[in-house]
PDB file of C-alpha atoms and ligand atoms in Angstrom:
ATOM      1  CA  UNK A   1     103.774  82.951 114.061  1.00  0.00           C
ATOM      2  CA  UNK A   2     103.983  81.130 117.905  1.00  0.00           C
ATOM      3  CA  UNK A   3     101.319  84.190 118.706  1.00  0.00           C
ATOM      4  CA  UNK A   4      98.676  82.941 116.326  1.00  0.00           C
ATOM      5  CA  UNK A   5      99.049  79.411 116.598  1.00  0.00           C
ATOM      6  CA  UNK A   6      99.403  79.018 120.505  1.00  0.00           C
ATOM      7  CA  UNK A   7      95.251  80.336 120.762  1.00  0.00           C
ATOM      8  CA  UNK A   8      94.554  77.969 117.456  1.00  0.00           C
ATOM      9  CA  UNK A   9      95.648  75.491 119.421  1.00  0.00           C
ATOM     10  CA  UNK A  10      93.812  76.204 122.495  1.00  0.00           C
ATOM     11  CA  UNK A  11      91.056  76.566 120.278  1.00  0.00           C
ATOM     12  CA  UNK A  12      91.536  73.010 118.590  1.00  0.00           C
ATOM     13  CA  UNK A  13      91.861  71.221 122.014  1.00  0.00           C
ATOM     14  CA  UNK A  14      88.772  73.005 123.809  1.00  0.00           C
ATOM     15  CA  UNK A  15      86.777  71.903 120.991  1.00  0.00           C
ATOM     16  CA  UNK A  16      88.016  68.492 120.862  1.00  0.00           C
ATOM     17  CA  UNK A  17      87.445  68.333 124.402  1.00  0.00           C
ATOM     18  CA  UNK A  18      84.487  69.838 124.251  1.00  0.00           C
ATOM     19  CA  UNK A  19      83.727  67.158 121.670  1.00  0.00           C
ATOM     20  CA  UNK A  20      84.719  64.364 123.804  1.00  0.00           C
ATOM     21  CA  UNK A  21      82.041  65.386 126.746  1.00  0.00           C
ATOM     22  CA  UNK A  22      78.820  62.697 126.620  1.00  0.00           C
ATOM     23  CA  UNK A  23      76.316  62.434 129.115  1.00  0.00           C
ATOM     24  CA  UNK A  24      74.238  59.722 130.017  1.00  0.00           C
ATOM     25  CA  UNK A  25      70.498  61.669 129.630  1.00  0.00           C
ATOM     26  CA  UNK A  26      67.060  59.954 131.371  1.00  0.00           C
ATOM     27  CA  UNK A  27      64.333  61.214 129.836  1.00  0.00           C
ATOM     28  CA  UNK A  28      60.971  60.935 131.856  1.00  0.00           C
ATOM     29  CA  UNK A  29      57.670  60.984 130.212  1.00  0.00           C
ATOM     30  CA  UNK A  30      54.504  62.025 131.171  1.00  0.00           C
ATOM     31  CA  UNK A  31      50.775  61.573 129.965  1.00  0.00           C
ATOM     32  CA  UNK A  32      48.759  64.508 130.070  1.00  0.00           C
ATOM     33  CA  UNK A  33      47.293  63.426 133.541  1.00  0.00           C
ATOM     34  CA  UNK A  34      50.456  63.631 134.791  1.00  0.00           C
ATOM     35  CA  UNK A  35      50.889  60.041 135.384  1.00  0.00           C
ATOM     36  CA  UNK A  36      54.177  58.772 133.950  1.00  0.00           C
ATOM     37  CA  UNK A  37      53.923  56.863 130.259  1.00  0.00           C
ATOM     38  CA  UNK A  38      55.854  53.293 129.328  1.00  0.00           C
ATOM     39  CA  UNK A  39      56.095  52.434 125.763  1.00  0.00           C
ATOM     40  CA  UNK A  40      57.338  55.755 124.047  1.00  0.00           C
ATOM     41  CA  UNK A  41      59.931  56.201 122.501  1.00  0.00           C
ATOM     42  CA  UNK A  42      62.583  59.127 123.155  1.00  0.00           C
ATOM     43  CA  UNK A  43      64.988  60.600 120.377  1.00  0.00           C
ATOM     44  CA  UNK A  44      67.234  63.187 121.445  1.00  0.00           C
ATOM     45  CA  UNK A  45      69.284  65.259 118.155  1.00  0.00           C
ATOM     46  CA  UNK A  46      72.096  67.005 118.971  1.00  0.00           C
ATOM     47  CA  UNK A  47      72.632  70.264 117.507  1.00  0.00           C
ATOM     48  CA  UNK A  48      76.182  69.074 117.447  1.00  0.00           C
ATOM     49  CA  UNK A  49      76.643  64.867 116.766  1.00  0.00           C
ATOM     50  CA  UNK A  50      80.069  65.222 116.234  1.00  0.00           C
ATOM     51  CA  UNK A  51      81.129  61.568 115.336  1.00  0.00           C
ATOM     52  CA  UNK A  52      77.651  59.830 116.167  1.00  0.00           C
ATOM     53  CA  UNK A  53      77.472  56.395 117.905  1.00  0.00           C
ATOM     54  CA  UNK A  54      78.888  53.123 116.930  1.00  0.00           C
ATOM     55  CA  UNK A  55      76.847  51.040 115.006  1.00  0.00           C
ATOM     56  CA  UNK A  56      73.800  49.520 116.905  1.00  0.00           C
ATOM     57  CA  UNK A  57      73.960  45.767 118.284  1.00  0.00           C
ATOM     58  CA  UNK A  58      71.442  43.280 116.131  1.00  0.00           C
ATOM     59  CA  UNK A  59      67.861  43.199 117.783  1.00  0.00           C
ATOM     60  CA  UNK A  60      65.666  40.355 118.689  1.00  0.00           C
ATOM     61  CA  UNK A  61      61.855  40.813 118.566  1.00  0.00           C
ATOM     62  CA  UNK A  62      60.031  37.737 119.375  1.00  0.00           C
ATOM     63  CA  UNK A  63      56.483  36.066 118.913  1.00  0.00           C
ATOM     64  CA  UNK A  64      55.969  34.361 122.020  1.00  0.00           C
ATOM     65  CA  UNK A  65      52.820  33.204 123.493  1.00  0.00           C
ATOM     66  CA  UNK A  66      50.905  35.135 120.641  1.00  0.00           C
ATOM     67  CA  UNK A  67      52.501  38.327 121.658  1.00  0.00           C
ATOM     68  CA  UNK A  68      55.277  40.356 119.772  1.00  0.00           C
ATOM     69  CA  UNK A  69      58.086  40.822 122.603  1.00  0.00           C
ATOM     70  CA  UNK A  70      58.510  43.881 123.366  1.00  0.00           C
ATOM     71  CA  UNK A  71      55.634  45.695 121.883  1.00  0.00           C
ATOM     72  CA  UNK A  72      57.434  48.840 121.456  1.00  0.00           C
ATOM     73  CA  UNK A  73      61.368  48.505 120.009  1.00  0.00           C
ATOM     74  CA  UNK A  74      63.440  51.650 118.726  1.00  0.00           C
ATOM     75  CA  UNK A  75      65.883  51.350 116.507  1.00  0.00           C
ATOM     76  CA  UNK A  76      68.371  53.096 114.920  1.00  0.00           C
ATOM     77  CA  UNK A  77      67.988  53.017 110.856  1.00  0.00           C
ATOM     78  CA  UNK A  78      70.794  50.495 109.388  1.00  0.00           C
ATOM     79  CA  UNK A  79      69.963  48.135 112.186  1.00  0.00           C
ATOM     80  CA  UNK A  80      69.278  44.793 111.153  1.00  0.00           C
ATOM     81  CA  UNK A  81      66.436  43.043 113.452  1.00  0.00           C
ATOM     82  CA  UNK A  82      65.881  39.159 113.853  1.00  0.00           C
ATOM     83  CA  UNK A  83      62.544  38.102 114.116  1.00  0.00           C
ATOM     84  CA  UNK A  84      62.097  34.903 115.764  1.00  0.00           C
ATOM     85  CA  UNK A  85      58.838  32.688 116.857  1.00  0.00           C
ATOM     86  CA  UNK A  86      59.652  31.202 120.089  1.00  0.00           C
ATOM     87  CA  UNK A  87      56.044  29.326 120.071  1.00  0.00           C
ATOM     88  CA  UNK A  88      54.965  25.881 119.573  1.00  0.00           C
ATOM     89  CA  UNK A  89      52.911  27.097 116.209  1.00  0.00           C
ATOM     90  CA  UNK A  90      53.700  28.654 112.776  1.00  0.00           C
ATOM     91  CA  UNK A  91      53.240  32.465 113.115  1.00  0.00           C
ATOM     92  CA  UNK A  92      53.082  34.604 110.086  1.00  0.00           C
ATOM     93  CA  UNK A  93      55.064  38.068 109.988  1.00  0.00           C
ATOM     94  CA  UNK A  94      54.150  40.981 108.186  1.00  0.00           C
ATOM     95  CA  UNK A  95      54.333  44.903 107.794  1.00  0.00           C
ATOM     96  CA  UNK A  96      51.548  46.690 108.429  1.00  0.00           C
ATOM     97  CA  UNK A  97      50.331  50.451 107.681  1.00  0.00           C
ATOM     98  CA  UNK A  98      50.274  52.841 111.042  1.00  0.00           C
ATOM     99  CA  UNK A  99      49.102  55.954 112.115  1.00  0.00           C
ATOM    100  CA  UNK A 100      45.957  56.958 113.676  1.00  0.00           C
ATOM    101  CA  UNK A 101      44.225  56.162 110.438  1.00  0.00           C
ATOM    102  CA  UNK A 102      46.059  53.542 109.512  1.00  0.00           C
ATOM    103  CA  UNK A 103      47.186  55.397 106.445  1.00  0.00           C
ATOM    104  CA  UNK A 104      50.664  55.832 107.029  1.00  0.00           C
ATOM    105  CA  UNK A 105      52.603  53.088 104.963  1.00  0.00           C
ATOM    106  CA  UNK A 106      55.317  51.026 106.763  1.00  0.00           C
ATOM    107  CA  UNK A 107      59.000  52.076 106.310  1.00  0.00           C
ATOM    108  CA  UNK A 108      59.842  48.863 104.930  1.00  0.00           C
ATOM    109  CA  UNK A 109      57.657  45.911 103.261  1.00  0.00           C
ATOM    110  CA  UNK A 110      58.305  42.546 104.202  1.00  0.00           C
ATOM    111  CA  UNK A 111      55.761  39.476 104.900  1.00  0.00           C
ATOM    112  CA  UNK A 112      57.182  35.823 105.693  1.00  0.00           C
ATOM    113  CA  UNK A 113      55.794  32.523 107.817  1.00  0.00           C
ATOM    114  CA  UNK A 114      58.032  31.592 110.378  1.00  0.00           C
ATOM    115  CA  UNK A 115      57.896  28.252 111.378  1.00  0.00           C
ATOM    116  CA  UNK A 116      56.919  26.771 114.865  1.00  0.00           C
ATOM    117  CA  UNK A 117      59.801  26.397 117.042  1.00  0.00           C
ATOM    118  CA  UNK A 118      61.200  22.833 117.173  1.00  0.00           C
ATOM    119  CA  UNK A 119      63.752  21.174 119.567  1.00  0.00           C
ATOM    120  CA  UNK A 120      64.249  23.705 121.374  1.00  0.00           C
ATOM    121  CA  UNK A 121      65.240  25.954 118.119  1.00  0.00           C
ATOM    122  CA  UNK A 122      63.465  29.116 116.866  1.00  0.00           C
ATOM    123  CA  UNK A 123      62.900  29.893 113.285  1.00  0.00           C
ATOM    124  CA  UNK A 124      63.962  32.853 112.772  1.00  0.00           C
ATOM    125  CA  UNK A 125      64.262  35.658 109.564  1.00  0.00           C
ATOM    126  CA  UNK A 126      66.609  38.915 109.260  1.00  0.00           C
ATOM    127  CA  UNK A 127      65.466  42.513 107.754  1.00  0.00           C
ATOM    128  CA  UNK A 128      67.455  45.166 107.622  1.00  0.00           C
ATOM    129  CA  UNK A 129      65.757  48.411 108.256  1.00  0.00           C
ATOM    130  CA  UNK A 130      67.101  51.419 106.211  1.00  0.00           C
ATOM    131  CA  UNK A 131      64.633  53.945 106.169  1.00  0.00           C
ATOM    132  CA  UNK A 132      63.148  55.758 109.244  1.00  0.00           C
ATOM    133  CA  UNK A 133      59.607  55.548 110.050  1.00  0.00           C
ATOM    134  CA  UNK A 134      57.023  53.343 112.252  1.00  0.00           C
ATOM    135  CA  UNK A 135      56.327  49.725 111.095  1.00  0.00           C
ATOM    136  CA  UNK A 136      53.174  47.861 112.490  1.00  0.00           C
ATOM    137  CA  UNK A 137      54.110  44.232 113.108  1.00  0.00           C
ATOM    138  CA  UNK A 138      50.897  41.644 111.998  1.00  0.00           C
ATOM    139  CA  UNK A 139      50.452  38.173 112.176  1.00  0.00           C
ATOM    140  CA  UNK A 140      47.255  37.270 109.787  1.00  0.00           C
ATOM    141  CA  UNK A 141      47.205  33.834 111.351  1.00  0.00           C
ATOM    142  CA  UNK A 142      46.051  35.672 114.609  1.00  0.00           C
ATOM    143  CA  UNK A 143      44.648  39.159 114.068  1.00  0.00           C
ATOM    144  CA  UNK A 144      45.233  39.661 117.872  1.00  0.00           C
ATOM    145  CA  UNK A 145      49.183  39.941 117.552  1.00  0.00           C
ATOM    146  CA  UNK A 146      50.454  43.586 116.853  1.00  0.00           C
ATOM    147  CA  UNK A 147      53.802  45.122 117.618  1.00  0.00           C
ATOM    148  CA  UNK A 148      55.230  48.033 116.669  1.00  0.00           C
ATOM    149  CA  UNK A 149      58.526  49.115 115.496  1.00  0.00           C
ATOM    150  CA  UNK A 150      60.025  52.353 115.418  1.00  0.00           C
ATOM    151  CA  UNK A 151      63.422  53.182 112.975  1.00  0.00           C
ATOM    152  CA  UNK A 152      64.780  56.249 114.522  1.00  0.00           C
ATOM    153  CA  UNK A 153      67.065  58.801 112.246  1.00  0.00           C
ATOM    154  CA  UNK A 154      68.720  59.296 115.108  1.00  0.00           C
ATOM    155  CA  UNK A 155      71.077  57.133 116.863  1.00  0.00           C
ATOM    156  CA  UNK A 156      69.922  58.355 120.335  1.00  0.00           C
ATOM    157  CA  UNK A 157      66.654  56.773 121.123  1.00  0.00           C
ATOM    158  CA  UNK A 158      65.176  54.253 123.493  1.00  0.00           C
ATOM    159  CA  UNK A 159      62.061  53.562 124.696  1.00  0.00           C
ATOM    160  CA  UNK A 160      60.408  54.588 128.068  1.00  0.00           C
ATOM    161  CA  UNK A 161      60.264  51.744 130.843  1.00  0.00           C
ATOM    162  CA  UNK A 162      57.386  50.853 132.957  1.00  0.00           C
ATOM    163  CA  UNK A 163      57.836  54.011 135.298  1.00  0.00           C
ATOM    164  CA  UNK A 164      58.481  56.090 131.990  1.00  0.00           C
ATOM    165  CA  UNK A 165      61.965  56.597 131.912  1.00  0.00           C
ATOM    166  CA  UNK A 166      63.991  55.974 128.871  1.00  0.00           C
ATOM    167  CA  UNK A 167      67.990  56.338 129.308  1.00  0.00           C
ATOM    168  CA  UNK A 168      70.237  57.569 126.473  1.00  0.00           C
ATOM    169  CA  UNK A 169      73.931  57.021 126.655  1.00  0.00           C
ATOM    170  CA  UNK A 170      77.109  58.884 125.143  1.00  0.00           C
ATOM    171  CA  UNK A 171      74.519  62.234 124.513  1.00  0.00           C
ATOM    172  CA  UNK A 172      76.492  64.929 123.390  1.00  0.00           C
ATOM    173  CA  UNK A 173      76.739  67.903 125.249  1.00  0.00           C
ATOM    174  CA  UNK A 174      75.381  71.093 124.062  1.00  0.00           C
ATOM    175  CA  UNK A 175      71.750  71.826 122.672  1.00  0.00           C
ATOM    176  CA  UNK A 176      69.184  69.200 121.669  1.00  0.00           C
ATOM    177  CA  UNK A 177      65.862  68.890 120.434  1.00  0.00           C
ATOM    178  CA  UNK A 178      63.839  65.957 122.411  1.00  0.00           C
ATOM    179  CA  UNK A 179      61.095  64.491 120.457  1.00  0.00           C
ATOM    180  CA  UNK A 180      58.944  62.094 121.910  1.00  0.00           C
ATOM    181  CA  UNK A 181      56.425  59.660 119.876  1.00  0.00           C
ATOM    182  CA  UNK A 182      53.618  56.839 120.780  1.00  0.00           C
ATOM    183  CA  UNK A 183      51.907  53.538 119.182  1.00  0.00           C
ATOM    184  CA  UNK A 184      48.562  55.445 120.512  1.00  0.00           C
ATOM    185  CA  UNK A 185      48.887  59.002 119.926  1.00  0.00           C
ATOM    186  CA  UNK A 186      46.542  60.679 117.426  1.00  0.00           C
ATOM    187  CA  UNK A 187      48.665  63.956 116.551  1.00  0.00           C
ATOM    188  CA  UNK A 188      52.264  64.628 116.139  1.00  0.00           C
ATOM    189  CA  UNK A 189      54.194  65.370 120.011  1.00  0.00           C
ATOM    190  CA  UNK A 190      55.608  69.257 120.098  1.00  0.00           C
ATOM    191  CA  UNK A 191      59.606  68.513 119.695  1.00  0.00           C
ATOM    192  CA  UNK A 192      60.696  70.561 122.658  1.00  0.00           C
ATOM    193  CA  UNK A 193      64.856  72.000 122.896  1.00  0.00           C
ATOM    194  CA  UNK A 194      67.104  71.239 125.905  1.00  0.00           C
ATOM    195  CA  UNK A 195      70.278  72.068 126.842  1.00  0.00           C
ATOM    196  CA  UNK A 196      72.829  68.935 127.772  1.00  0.00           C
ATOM    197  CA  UNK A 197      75.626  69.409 130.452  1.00  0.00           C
ATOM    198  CA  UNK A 198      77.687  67.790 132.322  1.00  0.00           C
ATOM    199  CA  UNK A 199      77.716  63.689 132.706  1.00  0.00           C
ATOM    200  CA  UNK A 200      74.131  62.894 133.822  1.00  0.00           C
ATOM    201  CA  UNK A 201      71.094  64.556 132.745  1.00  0.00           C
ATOM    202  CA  UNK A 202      67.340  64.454 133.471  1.00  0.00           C
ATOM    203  CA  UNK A 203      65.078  65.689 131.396  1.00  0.00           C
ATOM    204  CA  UNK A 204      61.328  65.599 131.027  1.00  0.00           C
ATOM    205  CA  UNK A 205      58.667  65.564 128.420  1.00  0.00           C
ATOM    206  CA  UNK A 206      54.659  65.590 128.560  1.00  0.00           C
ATOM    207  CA  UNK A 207      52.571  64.110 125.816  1.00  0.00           C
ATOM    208  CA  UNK A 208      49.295  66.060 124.684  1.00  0.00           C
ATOM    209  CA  UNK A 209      47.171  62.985 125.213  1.00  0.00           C
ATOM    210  CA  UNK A 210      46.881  60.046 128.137  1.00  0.00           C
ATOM    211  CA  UNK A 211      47.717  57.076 127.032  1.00  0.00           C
ATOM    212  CA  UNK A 212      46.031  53.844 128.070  1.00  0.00           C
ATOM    213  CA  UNK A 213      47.016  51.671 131.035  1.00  0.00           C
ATOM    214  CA  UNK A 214      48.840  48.618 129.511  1.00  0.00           C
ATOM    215  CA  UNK A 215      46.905  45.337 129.852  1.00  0.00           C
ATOM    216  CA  UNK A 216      49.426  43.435 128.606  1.00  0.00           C
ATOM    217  CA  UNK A 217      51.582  40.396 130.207  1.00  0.00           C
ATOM    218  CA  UNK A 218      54.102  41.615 128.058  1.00  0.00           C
ATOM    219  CA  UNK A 219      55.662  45.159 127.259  1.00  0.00           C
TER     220      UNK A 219
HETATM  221 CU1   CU B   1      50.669  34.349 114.712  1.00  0.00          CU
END
């Protein structure tokens, strides 16, 4: 009896240990030119999630000086996401189709006015996002305004900084597939498989197009 149990047990504790090993993963993301690429976003799936991440914090997306800020957010799906107009005028909110043609419909449908902000106090609306997919971010009451939001099936996903790095925390160890995607891009990105070890990682991914400079005050 001891003789089968004592390697079931070994067994049981190397898994669980090998269960317990996350690494903290920086993903760095290139155009096609080579140059690096802000505003993607980065999901990394495990071949193994074992228990998955807590649930995501809330997340603020603002309208503020006729911008949506940021222009790119990533979240997890189940995360709930405040909207709130930080300007001195009403501002409209609404979903809007995506894709290259836009012909992909949003992955949730929502349209509301939010008020101008008074006395110092936003107005400011909830929606809970429980579906993955891309949603366009309008305002009709000025057609300039777009922002896009990404709800990621995975919880491991952020969004590349101004240098093109996006961080990941609490990755599993083990094999993953990286999959990269872009407000701009006109065809899918090629999911590419990694291999996850030890407590820091850096990995890197090309697009197969190069994406614009951003203009913008704001990313
Ligand atoms: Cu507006």
């Amino acid at each position: 009896m001891t003789r089968t149990r004592l390697p079931l047990l070994a067994a049981c504790s190397l898994l669980l240990a090998f269960r317990a090993h996350a690494a903290t993963v920086t993903v760095a993301v290139h155009g096609a030119d080579g140059q690096p690429a802000p505003n993607v976003v980065v999901q990394l799936m495990p071949a193994h999630p074992g228990a998955g991440k807590p649930p995501p914090a809330p997340v603020v997306i603002a309208q503020r000086d006729i911008h949506f800020v940021p222009y790119l957010t990533a979240v997890p799906v189940g995360t709930t996401v405040r909207f709130s107009n930080e300007d001195p005028y009403d501002h409209h909110l609404r979903s809007e189709p995506g894709g290259p043609f836009g012909n992909v419909a949003p992955a949730k449908d929502f349209e509301m006015r939010l008020a101008a902000m008074t006395g110092g106090k936003a107005a400011s609306a909830e929606v809970k996002f429980d579906r993955p997919g891309v949603v366009v971010l309008g305002c009709h009451l000025h057609s300039s305004m777009r922002g896009h939001l990404f709800v990621s099936e995975t919880p491991w996903v952020a969004v590349t900084d101004a240098n093109g790095l996006a961080t990941i925390a609490d990755v599993p160890e083990g094999a993953a597939d990286l999959r990269t995607w872009s407000p701009e891009q006109l065809a899918d990105q090629p999911a590419s498989q990694k291999q996850i070890a030890g407590a820091s990682a850096i990995l890197e991914a090309t697009l197969n197009f190069t994406p614009s400079k951003p203009r913008r005050r704001h990313s």
